[in-house]
Coordinates of C-alpha atoms and ligand atoms in Angstrom, one line a residue:
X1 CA 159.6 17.0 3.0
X2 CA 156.6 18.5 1.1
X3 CA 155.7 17.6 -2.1
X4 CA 155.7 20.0 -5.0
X5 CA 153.6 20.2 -7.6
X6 CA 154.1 18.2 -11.2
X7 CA 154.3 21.0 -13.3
X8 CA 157.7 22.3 -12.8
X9 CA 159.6 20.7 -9.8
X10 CA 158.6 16.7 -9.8
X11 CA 160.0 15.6 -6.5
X12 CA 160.9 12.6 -8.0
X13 CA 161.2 11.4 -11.0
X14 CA 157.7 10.7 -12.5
X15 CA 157.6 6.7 -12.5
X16 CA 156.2 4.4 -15.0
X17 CA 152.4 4.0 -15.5
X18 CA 150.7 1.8 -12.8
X19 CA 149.3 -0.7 -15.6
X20 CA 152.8 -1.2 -16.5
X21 CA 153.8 -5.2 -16.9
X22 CA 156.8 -5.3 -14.4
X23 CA 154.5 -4.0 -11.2
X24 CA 152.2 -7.3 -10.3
X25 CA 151.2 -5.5 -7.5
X26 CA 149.9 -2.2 -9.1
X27 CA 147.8 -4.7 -11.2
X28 CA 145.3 -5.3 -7.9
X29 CA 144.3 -1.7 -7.9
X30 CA 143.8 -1.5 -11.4
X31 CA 141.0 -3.3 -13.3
X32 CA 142.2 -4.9 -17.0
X33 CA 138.6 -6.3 -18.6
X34 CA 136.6 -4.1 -20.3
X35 CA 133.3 -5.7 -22.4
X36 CA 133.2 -2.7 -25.0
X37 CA 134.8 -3.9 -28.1
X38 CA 137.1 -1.7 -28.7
X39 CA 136.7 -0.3 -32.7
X40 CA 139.6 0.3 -34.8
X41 CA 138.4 1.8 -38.2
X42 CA 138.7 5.8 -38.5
X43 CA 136.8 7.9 -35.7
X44 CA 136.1 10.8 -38.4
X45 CA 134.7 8.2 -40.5
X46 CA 131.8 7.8 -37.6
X47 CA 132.2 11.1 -36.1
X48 CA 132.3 14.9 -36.8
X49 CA 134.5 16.4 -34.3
X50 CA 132.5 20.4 -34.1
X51 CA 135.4 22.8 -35.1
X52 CA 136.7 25.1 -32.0
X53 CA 134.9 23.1 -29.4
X54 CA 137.4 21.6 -27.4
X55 CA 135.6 21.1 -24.1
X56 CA 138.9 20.2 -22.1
X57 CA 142.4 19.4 -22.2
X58 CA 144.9 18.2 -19.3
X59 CA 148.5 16.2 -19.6
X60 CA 148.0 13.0 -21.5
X61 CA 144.4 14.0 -22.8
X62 CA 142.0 16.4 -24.7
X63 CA 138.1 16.0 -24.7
X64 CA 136.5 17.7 -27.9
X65 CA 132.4 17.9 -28.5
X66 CA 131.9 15.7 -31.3
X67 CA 128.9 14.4 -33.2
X68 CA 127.9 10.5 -34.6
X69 CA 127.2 11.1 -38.1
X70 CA 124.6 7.7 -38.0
X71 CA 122.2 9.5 -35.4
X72 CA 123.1 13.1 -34.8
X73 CA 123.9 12.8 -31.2
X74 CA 126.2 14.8 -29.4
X75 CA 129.1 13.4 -27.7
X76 CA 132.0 14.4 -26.0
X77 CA 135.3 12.7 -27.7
X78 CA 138.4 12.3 -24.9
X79 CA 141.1 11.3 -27.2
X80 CA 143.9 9.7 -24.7
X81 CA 147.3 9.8 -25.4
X82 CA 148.8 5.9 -25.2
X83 CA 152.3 6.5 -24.5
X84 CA 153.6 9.0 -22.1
X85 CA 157.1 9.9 -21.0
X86 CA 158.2 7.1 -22.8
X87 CA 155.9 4.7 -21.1
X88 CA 153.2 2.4 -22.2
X89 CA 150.2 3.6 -20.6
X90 CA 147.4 1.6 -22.3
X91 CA 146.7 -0.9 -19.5
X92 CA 145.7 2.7 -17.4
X93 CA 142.9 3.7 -19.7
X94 CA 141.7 0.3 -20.0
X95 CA 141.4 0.6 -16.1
X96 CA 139.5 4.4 -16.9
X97 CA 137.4 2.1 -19.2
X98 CA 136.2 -0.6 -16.7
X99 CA 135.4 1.6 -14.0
X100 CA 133.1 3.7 -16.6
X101 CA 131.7 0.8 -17.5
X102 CA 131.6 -0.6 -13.7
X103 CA 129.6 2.5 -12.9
X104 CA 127.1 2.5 -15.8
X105 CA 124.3 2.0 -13.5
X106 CA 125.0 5.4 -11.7
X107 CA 123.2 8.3 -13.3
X108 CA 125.2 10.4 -11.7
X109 CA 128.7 9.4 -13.7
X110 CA 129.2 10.1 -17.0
X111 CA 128.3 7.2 -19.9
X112 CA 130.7 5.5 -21.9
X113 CA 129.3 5.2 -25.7
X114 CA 132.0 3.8 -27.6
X115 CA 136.0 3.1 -27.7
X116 CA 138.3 3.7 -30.4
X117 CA 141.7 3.2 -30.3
X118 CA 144.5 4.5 -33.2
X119 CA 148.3 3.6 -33.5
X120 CA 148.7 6.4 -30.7
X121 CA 145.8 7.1 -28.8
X122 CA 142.6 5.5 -26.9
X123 CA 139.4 8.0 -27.7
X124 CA 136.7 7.4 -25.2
X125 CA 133.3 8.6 -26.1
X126 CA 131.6 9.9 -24.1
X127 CA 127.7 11.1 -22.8
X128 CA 128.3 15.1 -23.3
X129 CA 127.7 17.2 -19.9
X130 CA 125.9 20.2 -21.7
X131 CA 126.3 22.3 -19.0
X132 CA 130.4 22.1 -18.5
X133 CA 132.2 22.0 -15.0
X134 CA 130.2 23.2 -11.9
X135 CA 133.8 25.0 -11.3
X136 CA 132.0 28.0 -13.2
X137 CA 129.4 28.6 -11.3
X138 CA 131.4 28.1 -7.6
X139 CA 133.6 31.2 -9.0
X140 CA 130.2 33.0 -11.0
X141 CA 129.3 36.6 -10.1
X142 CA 126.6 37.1 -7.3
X143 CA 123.5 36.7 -10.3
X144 CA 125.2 33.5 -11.4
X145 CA 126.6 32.2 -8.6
X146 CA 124.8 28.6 -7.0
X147 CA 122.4 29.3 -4.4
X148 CA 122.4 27.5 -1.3
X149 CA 119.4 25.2 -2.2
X150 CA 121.6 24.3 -5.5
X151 CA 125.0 23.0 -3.6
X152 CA 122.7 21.5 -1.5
X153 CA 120.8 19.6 -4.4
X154 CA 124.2 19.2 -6.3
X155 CA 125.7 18.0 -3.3
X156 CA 123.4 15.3 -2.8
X157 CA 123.8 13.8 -6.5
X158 CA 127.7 14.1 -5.8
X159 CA 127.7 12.0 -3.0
X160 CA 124.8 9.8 -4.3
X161 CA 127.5 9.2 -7.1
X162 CA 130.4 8.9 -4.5
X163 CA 128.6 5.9 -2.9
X164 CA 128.0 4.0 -5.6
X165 CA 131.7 4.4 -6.6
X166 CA 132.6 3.3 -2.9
X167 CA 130.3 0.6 -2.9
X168 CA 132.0 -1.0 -5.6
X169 CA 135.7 -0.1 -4.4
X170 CA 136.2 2.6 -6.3
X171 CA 138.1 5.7 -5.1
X172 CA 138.1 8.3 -7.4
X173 CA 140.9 10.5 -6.2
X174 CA 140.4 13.3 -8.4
X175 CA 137.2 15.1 -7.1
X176 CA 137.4 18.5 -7.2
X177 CA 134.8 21.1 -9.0
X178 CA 136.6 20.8 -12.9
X179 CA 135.5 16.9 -12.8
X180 CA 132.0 17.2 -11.6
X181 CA 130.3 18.2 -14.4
X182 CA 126.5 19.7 -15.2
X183 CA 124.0 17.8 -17.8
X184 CA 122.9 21.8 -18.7
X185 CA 124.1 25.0 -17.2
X186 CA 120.5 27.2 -17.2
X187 CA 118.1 26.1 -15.7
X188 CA 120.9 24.1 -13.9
X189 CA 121.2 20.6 -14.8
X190 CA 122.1 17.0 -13.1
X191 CA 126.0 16.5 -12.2
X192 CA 128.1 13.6 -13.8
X193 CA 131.2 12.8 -12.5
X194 CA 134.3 12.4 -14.8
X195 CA 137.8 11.4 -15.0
X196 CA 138.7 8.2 -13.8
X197 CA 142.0 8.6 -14.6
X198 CA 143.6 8.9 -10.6
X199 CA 140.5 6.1 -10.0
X200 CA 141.9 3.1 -8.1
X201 CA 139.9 -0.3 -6.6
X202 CA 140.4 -0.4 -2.8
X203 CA 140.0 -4.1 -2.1
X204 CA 141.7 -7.6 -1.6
X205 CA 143.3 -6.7 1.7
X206 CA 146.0 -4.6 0.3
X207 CA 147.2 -1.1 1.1
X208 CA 147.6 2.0 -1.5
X209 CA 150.0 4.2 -1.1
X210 CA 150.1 7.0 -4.0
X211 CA 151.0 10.2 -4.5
X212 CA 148.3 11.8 -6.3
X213 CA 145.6 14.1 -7.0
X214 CA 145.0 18.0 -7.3
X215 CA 147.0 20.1 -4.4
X216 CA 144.4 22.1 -2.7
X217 CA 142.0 18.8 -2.9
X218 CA 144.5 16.0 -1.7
X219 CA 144.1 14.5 1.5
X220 CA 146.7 14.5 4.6
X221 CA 147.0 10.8 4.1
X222 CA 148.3 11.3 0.5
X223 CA 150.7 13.5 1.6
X224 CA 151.9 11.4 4.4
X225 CA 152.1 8.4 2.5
X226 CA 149.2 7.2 4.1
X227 CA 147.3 4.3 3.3
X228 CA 144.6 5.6 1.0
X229 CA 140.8 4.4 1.0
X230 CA 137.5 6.0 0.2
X231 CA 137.9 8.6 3.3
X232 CA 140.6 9.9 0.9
X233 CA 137.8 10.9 -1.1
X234 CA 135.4 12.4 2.0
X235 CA 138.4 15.0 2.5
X236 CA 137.6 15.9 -1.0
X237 CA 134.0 15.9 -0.8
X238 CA 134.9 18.7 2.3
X239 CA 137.0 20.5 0.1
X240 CA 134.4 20.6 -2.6
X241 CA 131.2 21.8 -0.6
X242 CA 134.2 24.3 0.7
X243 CA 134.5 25.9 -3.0
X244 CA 130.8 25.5 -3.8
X245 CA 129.5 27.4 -0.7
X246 CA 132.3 30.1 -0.8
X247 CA 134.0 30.4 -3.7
X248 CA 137.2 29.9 -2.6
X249 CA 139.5 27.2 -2.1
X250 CA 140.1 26.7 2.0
X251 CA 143.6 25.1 1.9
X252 CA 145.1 27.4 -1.0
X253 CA 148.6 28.6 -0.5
X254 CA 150.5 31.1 -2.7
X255 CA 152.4 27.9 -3.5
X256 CA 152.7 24.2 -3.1
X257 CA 154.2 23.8 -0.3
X258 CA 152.2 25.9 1.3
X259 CA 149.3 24.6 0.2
X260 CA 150.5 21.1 1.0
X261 CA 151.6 22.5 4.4
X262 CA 148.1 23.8 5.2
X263 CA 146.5 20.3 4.5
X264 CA 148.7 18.4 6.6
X265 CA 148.6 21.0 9.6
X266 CA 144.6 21.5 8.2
X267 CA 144.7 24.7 8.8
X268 CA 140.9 26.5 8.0
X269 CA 139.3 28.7 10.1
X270 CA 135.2 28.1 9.7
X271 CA 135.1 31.5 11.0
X272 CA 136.1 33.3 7.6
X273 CA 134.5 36.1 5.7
X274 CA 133.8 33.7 3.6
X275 CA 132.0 31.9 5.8
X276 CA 130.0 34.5 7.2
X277 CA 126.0 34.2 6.5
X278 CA 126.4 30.4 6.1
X279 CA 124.1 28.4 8.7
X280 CA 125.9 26.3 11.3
X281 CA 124.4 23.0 9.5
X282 CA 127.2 23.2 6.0
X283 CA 130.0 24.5 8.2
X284 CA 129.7 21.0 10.6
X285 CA 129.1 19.3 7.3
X286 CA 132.7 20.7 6.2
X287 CA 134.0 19.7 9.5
X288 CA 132.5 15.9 9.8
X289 CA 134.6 15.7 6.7
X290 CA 138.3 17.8 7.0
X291 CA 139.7 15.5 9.5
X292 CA 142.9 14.4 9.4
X293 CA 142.2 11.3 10.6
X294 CA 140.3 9.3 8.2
X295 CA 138.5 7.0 10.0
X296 CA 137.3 9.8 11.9
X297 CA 135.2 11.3 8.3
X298 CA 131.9 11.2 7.6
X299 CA 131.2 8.6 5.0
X300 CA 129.2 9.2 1.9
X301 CA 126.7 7.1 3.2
X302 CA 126.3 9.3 6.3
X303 CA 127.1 12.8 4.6
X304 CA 123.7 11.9 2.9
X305 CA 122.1 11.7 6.2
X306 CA 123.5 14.8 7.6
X307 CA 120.7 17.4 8.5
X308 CA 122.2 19.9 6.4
X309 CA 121.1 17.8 3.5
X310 CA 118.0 17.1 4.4
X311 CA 115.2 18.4 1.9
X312 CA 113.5 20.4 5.2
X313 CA 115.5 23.6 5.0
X314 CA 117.6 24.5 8.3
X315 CA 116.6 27.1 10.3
X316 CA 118.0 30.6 9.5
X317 CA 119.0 29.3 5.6
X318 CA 118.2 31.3 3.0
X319 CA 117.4 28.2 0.1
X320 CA 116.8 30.9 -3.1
X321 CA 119.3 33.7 -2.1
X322 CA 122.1 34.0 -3.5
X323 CA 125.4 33.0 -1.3
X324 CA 126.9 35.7 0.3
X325 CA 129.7 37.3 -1.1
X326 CA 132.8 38.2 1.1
X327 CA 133.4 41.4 1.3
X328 CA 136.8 42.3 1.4
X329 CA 138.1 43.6 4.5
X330 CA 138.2 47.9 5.0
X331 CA 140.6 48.5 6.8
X332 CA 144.5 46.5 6.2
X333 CA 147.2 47.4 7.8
X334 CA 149.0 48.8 4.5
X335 CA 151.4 46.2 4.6
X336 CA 149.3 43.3 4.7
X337 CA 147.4 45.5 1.8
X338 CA 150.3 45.5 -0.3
X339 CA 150.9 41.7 0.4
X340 CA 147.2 41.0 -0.4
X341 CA 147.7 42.5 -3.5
X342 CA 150.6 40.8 -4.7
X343 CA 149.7 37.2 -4.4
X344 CA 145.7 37.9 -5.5
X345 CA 145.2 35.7 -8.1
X346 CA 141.9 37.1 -10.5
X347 CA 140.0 34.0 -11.7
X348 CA 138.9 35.9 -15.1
X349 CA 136.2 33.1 -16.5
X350 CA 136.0 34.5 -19.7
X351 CA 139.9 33.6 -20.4
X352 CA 139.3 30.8 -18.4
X353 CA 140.4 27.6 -20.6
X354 CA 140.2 24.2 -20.0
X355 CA 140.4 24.4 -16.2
X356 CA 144.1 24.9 -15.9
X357 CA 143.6 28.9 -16.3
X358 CA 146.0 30.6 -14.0
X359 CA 146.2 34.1 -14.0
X360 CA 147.9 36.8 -11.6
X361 CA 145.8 40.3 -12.4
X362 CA 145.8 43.1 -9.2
X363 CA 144.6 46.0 -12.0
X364 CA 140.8 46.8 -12.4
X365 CA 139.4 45.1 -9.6
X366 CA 135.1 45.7 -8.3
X367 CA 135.4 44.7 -4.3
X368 CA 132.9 41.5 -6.0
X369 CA 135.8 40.4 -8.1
X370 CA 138.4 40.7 -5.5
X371 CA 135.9 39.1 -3.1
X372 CA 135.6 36.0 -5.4
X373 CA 139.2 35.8 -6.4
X374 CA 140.8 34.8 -3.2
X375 CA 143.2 32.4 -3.2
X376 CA 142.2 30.3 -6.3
X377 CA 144.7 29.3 -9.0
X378 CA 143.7 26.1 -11.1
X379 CA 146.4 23.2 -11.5
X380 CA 146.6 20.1 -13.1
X381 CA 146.5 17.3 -11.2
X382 CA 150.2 16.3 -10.1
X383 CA 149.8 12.3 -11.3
X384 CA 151.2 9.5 -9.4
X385 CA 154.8 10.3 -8.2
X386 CA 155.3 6.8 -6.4
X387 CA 152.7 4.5 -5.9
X388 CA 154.0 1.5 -2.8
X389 CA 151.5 -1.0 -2.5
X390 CA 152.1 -3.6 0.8
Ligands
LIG1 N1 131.6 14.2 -21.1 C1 132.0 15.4 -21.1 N2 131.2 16.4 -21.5 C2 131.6 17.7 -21.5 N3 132.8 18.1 -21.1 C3 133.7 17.1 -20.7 C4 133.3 15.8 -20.7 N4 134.4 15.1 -20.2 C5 135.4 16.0 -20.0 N5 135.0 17.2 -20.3 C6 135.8 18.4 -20.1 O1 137.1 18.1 -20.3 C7 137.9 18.4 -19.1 C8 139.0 17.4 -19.1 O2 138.4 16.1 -19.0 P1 139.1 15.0 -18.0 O3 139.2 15.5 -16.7 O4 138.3 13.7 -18.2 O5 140.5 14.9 -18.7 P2 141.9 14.7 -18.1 O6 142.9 14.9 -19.1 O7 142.0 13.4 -17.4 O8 142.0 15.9 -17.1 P3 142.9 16.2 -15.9 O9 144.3 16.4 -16.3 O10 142.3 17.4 -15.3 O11 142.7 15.0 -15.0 C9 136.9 18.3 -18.0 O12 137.3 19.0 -16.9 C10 135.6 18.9 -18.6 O13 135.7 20.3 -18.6

């Protein structure tokens, strides 16, 4: 059966969180030390949160720009909610904590500054990424949208980050374009990777088995309730250069299941409008990495290696223009018009908020807009359903 989606139909019911003190085994894929003391006198006494800028918000969690009275500095505040569907889930962000603090030697994930912790929440301060989620600019009009060169730049830094995080058994599980975030949006910044909060360690011998992730970024494995390891995270990475290069999101279904069902029968076509104008080098990057078998991916290691990434640009790339642009089809059949227009969904990013925007709009559309509208819908990530560890 296919998984749907957290929001409204939770296949099962949603289980405890992993750090919980019944599940020894859930321990081995979480780490519990953290070395930053963790302060408990009043955050607004030390900080001044900047009125109307909330910079993010998902389930358990909102991140607001905030700044530390003592210096001035700007930081971005992710205040953490400790219980959650009745559940104790503090042993979970002290896991977010140690892999942020695991991976302070990476420039390319975001810094931990300082921890505070109230009666009912955890608030994890953070280095602020200026420039906000690269997910803007993958859905950006033609002026604003990345160039090749850039996903190409940006794409390196990902993966640079990426095998870091694998080098010290990290997965991050989350990877998708509202997590990789920008140190300044024009001229374009550095990325920094965020949320750790799907993150597991992959070590010790044992298998992971979890349900989790976004939909249209999950791998078949997850979906199969396959063991899980840092390939789980190269089917993102495909996914990812996917939605950078394009604009669109390859496995997107109209709704879960069939989202879920084009994953696990990975059913792309690299011959797509979409595609079109794109060199032969990114499209057998995106194939090295949307395999369903997972020892078959590319690592990060050896995406980095991949011509495509090479600083010599690839014959026949264009490194400063502009990607191009799908142009919708002229001529549908006026059925499969009418059913094109009905399950559009019009990424507006002015009302976009908080990366969970989700709107349905056929009215008032410029062939550009329809273009980069195709098939994207934002969701929240569906959080662990089941997690089996053997
Ligand atoms: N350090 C930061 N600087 C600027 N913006 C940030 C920072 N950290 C997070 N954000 C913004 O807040 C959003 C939510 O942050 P994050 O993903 O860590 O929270 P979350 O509740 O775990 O989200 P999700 O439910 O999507 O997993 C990010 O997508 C980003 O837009």
């Amino acid at each position: 059966m296919i998984p749907e989606g957290p929001r409204n139909n939770e296949m099962r019911s949603r289980p405890q969180c992993h750090g919980r003190t019944d599940s020894t085994q859930s321990h081995s894929a979480l780490l519990s030390e953290i070395r930053t003391p963790i302060k408990t006198e009043p955050f607004s006494d030390l900080y001044s949160l900047i009125p109307g800028k909330e910079l993010g918000r998902g389930k358990f969690a909102v991140v607001k720009k905030c700044v530390e009275k003592r210096t001035g500095r700007e930081y971005a505040a992710k205040f953490l909610r400790k219980r959650r569907k009745g559940q104790d889930c503090r042993l979970e962000i002290i896991h977010e904590i140690a892999v942020l603090e695991l991976a302070t030697a990476s420039p390319r994930v975001i810094s931990l500054h300082q921890v505070y912790e109230t009666a009912s929440e955890m608030i994890l301060v953070l280095e602020y990424a200026a420039g906000g989620e690269i997910f803007n600019q993958c859905v950006a009009e033609r002026d604003e949208a990345f160039t090749e060169g850039d996903v190409k730049r940006l794409m390196r830094q990902i993966l640079e980050g990426v095998v870091f995080l694998h080098d010290n058994s990290v997965v991050h599980l989350d990877l998708k374009p509202q997590n990789i975030l920008l140190t300044r949006e024009s001229p374009l910044g550095d990325i920094k990777i965020v949320d750790f909060g799907l993150s597991r360690m992959v070590s010790g011998g044992q298998e992971l088995r979890e349900i989790m992730g976004t939909p249209e970024y999950v791998a078949p494995e997850i979906l199969n309730y396959e063991p899980i390891s840092t390939a789980t995270d190269m089917w993102s990475i495909g996914v990812l250069a996917y939605v950078m290069l394009t604009g669109t999101s390859p496995f997107l279904g109209d709704d879960k299941q069939e989202t879920f069902l084009n994953i696990s029968q990975i059913n792309i076509s690299y011959t797509e409008e979409e595609l079109v104008g794109l060199g032969a080098s990114p499209i057998n990057f995106m194939k090295s990495l949307l395999l369903k078998d997972p020892q078959a991916r590319a690592s990060a290691k050896e995406c980095l290696n991949h011509p495509w990434l090479q600083l010599q640009p690839q014959e026949g790339e264009g490194l400063e223009k502009p990607l191009p642009i799908p142009v919708p089809p002229l001529s549908l059949e006026k059925g499969e018009e009418e059913e094109s227009l009905e399950t559009e969904e019009l990424i507006v990013v002015a009302s976009y908020t908080l990366g969970q925007c989700r709107q349905s709009e056929k009215e008032n559309l410029t062939p550009d807009q329809k273009a980069i509208s195709k098939r994207f819908k934002f969701e929240e990530p569906f959080g662990p359903l089941q997690e089996i560890i053997y």
